[in-house]
PDB file of C-alpha atoms in Angstrom:
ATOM      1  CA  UNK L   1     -38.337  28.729 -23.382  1.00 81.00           C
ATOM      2  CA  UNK L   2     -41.560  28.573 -24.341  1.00 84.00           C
ATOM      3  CA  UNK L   3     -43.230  31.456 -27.028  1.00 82.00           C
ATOM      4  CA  UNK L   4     -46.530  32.773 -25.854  1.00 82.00           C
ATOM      5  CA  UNK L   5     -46.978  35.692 -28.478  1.00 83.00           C
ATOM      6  CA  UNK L   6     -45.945  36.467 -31.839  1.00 85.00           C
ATOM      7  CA  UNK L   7     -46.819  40.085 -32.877  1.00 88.00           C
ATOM      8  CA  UNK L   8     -46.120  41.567 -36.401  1.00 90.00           C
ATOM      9  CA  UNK L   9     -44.811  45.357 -36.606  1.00 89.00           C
ATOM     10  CA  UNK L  10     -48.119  47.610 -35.622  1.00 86.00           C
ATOM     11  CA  UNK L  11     -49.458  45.856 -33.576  1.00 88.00           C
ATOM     12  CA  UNK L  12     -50.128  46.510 -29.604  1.00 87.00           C
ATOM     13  CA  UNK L  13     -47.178  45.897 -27.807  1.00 80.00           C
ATOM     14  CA  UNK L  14     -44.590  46.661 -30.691  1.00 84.00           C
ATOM     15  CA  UNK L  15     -45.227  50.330 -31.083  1.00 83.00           C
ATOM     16  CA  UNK L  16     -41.720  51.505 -29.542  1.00 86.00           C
ATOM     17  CA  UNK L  17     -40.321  49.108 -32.014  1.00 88.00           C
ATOM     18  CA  UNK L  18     -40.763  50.132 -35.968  1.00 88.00           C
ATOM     19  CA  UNK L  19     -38.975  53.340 -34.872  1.00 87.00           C
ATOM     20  CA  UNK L  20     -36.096  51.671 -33.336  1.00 90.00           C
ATOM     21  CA  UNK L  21     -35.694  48.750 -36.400  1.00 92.00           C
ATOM     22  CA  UNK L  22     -37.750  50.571 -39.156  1.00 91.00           C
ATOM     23  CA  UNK L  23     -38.522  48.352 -41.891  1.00 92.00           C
ATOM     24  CA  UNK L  24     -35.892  45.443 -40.739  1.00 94.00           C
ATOM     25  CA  UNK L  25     -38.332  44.352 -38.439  1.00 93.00           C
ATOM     26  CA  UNK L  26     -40.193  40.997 -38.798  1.00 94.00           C
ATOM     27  CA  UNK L  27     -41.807  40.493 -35.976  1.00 93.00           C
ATOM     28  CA  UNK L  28     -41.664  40.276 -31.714  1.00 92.00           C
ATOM     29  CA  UNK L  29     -42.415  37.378 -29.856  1.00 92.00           C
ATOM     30  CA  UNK L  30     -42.427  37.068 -26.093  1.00 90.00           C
ATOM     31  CA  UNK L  31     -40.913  34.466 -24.812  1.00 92.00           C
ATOM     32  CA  UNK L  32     -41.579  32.538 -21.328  1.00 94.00           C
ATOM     33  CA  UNK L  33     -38.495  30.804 -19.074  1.00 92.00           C
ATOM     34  CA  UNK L  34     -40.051  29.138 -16.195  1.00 92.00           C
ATOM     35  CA  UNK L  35     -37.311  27.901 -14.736  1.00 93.00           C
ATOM     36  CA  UNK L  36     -35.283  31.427 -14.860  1.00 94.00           C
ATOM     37  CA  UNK L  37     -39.643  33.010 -14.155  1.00 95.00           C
ATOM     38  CA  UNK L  38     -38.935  35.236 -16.651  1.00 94.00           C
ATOM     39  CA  UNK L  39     -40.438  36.806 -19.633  1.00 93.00           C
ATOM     40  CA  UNK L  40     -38.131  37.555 -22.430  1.00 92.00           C
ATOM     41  CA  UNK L  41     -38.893  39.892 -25.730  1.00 90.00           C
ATOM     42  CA  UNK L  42     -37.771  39.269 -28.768  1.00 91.00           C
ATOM     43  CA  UNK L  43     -37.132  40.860 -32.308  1.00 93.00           C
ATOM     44  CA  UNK L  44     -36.422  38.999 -35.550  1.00 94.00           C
ATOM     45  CA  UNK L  45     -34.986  41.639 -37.972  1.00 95.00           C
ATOM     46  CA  UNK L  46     -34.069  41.763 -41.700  1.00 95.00           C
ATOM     47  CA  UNK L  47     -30.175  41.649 -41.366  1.00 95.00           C
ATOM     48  CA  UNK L  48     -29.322  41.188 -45.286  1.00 95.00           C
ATOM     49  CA  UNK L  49     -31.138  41.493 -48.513  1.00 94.00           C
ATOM     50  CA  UNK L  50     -30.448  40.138 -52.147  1.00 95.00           C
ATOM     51  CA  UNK L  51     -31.396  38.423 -55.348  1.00 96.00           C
ATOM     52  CA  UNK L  52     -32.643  34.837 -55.001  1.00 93.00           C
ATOM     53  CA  UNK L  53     -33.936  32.488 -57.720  1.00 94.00           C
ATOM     54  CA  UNK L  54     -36.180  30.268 -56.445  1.00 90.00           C
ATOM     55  CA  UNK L  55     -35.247  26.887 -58.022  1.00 88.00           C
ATOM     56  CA  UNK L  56     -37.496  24.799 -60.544  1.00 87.00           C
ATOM     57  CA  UNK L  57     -40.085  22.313 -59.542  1.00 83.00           C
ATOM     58  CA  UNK L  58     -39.255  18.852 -59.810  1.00 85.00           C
ATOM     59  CA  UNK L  59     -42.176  18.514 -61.866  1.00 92.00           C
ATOM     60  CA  UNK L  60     -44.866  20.059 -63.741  1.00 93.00           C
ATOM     61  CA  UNK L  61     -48.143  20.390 -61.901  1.00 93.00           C
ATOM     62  CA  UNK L  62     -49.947  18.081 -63.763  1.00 94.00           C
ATOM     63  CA  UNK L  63     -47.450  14.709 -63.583  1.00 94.00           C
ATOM     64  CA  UNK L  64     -48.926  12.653 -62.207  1.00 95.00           C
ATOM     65  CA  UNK L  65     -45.974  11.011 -58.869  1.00 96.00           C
ATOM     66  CA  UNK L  66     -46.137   8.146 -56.610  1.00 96.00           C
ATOM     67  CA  UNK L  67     -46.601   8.839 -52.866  1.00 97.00           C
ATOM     68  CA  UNK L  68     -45.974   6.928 -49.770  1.00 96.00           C
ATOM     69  CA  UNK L  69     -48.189   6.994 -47.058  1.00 96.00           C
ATOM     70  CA  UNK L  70     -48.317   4.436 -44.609  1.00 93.00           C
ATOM     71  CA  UNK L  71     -50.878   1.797 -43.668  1.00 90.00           C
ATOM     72  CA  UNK L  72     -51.684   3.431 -40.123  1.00 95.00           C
ATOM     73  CA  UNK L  73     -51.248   6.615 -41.446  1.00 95.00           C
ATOM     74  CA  UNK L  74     -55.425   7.098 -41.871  1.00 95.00           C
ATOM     75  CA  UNK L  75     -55.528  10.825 -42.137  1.00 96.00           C
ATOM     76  CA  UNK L  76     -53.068  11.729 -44.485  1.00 95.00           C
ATOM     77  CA  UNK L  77     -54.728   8.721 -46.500  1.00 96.00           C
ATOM     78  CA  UNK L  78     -58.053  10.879 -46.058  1.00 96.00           C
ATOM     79  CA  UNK L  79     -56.363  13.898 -47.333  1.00 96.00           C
ATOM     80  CA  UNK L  80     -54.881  12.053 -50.393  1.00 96.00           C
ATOM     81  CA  UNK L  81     -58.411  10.943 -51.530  1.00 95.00           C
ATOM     82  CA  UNK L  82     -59.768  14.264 -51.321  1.00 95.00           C
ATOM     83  CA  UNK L  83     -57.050  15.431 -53.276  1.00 95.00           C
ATOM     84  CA  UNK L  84     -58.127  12.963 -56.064  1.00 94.00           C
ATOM     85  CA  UNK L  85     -55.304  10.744 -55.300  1.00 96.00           C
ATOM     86  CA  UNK L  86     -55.915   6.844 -56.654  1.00 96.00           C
ATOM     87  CA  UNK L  87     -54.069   3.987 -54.733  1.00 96.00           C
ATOM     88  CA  UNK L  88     -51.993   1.912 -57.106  1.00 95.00           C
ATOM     89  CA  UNK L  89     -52.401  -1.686 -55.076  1.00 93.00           C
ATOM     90  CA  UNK L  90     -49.385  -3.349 -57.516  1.00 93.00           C
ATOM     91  CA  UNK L  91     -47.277  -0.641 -56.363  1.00 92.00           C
ATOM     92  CA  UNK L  92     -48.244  -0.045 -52.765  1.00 93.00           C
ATOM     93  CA  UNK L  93     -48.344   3.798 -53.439  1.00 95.00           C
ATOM     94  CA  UNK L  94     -50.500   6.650 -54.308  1.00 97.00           C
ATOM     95  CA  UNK L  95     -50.622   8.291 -56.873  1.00 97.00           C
ATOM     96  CA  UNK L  96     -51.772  11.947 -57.926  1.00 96.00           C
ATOM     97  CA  UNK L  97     -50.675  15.494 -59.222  1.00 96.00           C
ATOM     98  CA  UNK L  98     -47.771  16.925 -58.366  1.00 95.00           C
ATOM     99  CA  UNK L  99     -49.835  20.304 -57.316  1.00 95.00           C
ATOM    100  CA  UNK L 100     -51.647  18.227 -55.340  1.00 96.00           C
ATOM    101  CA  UNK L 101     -48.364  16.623 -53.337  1.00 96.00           C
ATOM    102  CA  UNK L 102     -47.353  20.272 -53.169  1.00 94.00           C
ATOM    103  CA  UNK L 103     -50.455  21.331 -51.618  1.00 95.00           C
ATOM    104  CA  UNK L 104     -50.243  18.537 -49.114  1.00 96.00           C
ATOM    105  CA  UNK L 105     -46.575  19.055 -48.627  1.00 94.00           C
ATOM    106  CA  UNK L 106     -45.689  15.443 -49.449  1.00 96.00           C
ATOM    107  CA  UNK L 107     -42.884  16.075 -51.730  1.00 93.00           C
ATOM    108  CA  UNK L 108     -40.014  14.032 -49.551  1.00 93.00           C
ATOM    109  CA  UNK L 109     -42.573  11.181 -49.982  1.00 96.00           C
ATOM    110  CA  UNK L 110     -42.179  10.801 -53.420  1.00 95.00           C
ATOM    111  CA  UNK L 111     -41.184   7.411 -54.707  1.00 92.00           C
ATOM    112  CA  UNK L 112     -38.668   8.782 -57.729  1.00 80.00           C
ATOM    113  CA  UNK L 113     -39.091   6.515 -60.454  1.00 67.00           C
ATOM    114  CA  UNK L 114     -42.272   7.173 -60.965  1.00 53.00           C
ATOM    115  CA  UNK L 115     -43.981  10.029 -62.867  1.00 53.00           C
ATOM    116  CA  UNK L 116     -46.581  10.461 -65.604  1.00 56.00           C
ATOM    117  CA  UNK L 117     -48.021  12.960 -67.849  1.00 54.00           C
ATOM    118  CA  UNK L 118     -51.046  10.192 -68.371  1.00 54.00           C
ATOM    119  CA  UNK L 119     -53.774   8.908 -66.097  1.00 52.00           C
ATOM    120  CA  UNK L 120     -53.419   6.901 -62.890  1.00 50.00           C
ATOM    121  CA  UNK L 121     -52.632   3.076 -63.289  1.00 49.00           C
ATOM    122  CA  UNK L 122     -54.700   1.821 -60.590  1.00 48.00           C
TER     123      UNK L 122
END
């Protein structure tokens, strides 16, 4: 099944449902079979509610970590440069600010025993 359309509460086509679900609803999505040719619509809803601590970064913002990116990989390479990231050739990684990883969502790239409070090593 394929999703077409994914409406949040208030919007046209979801006005029967905030007075069904009330404020445990997420959002509708309509959903296409086209082997069954038909159109299915869907509700995620708020089920359970409590206390969560998100956990603490793996490093401060500013540490500077080592990133892999491979050779072919030319975009994300682009996207590591603009992000002020400096290729460490002895190393074969990159290497930039945590916040920066973050941003890019990189962070299962991260070569662990590397990271730095000072300057790249290039």
């Amino acid at each position: 099944m394929r999703t077409r359309l994914h409406l949040k509460p208030g919007q046209k086509g979801t006005k029967q449902l905030p007075a069904q679900y009330g404020d445990r609803l997420v959002c509708m999505r309509y959903r296409y079979d086209a082997q069954r040719k038909k159109r299915v619509k869907t509700v995620e809803l708020i089920v359970a509610e409590c206390a969560w601590e998100p956990p603490a970064p793996r490093f401060a913002d500013d540490v500077i970590v080592a990133v892999r990116v491979g050779l072919s990989e030319r975009e994300m390479q682009q996207r590591v440069k603009q992000a002020t990231g400096k290729w460490n050739r002895r190393r074969q990684v990159w290497e930039l600010r945590y916040d920066q990883v973050v941003g890019l969502t990189l962070q299962a790239r991260i070569v662990a025993e590397h990271a730095s409070n000072h300057s790249y090593h290039g």
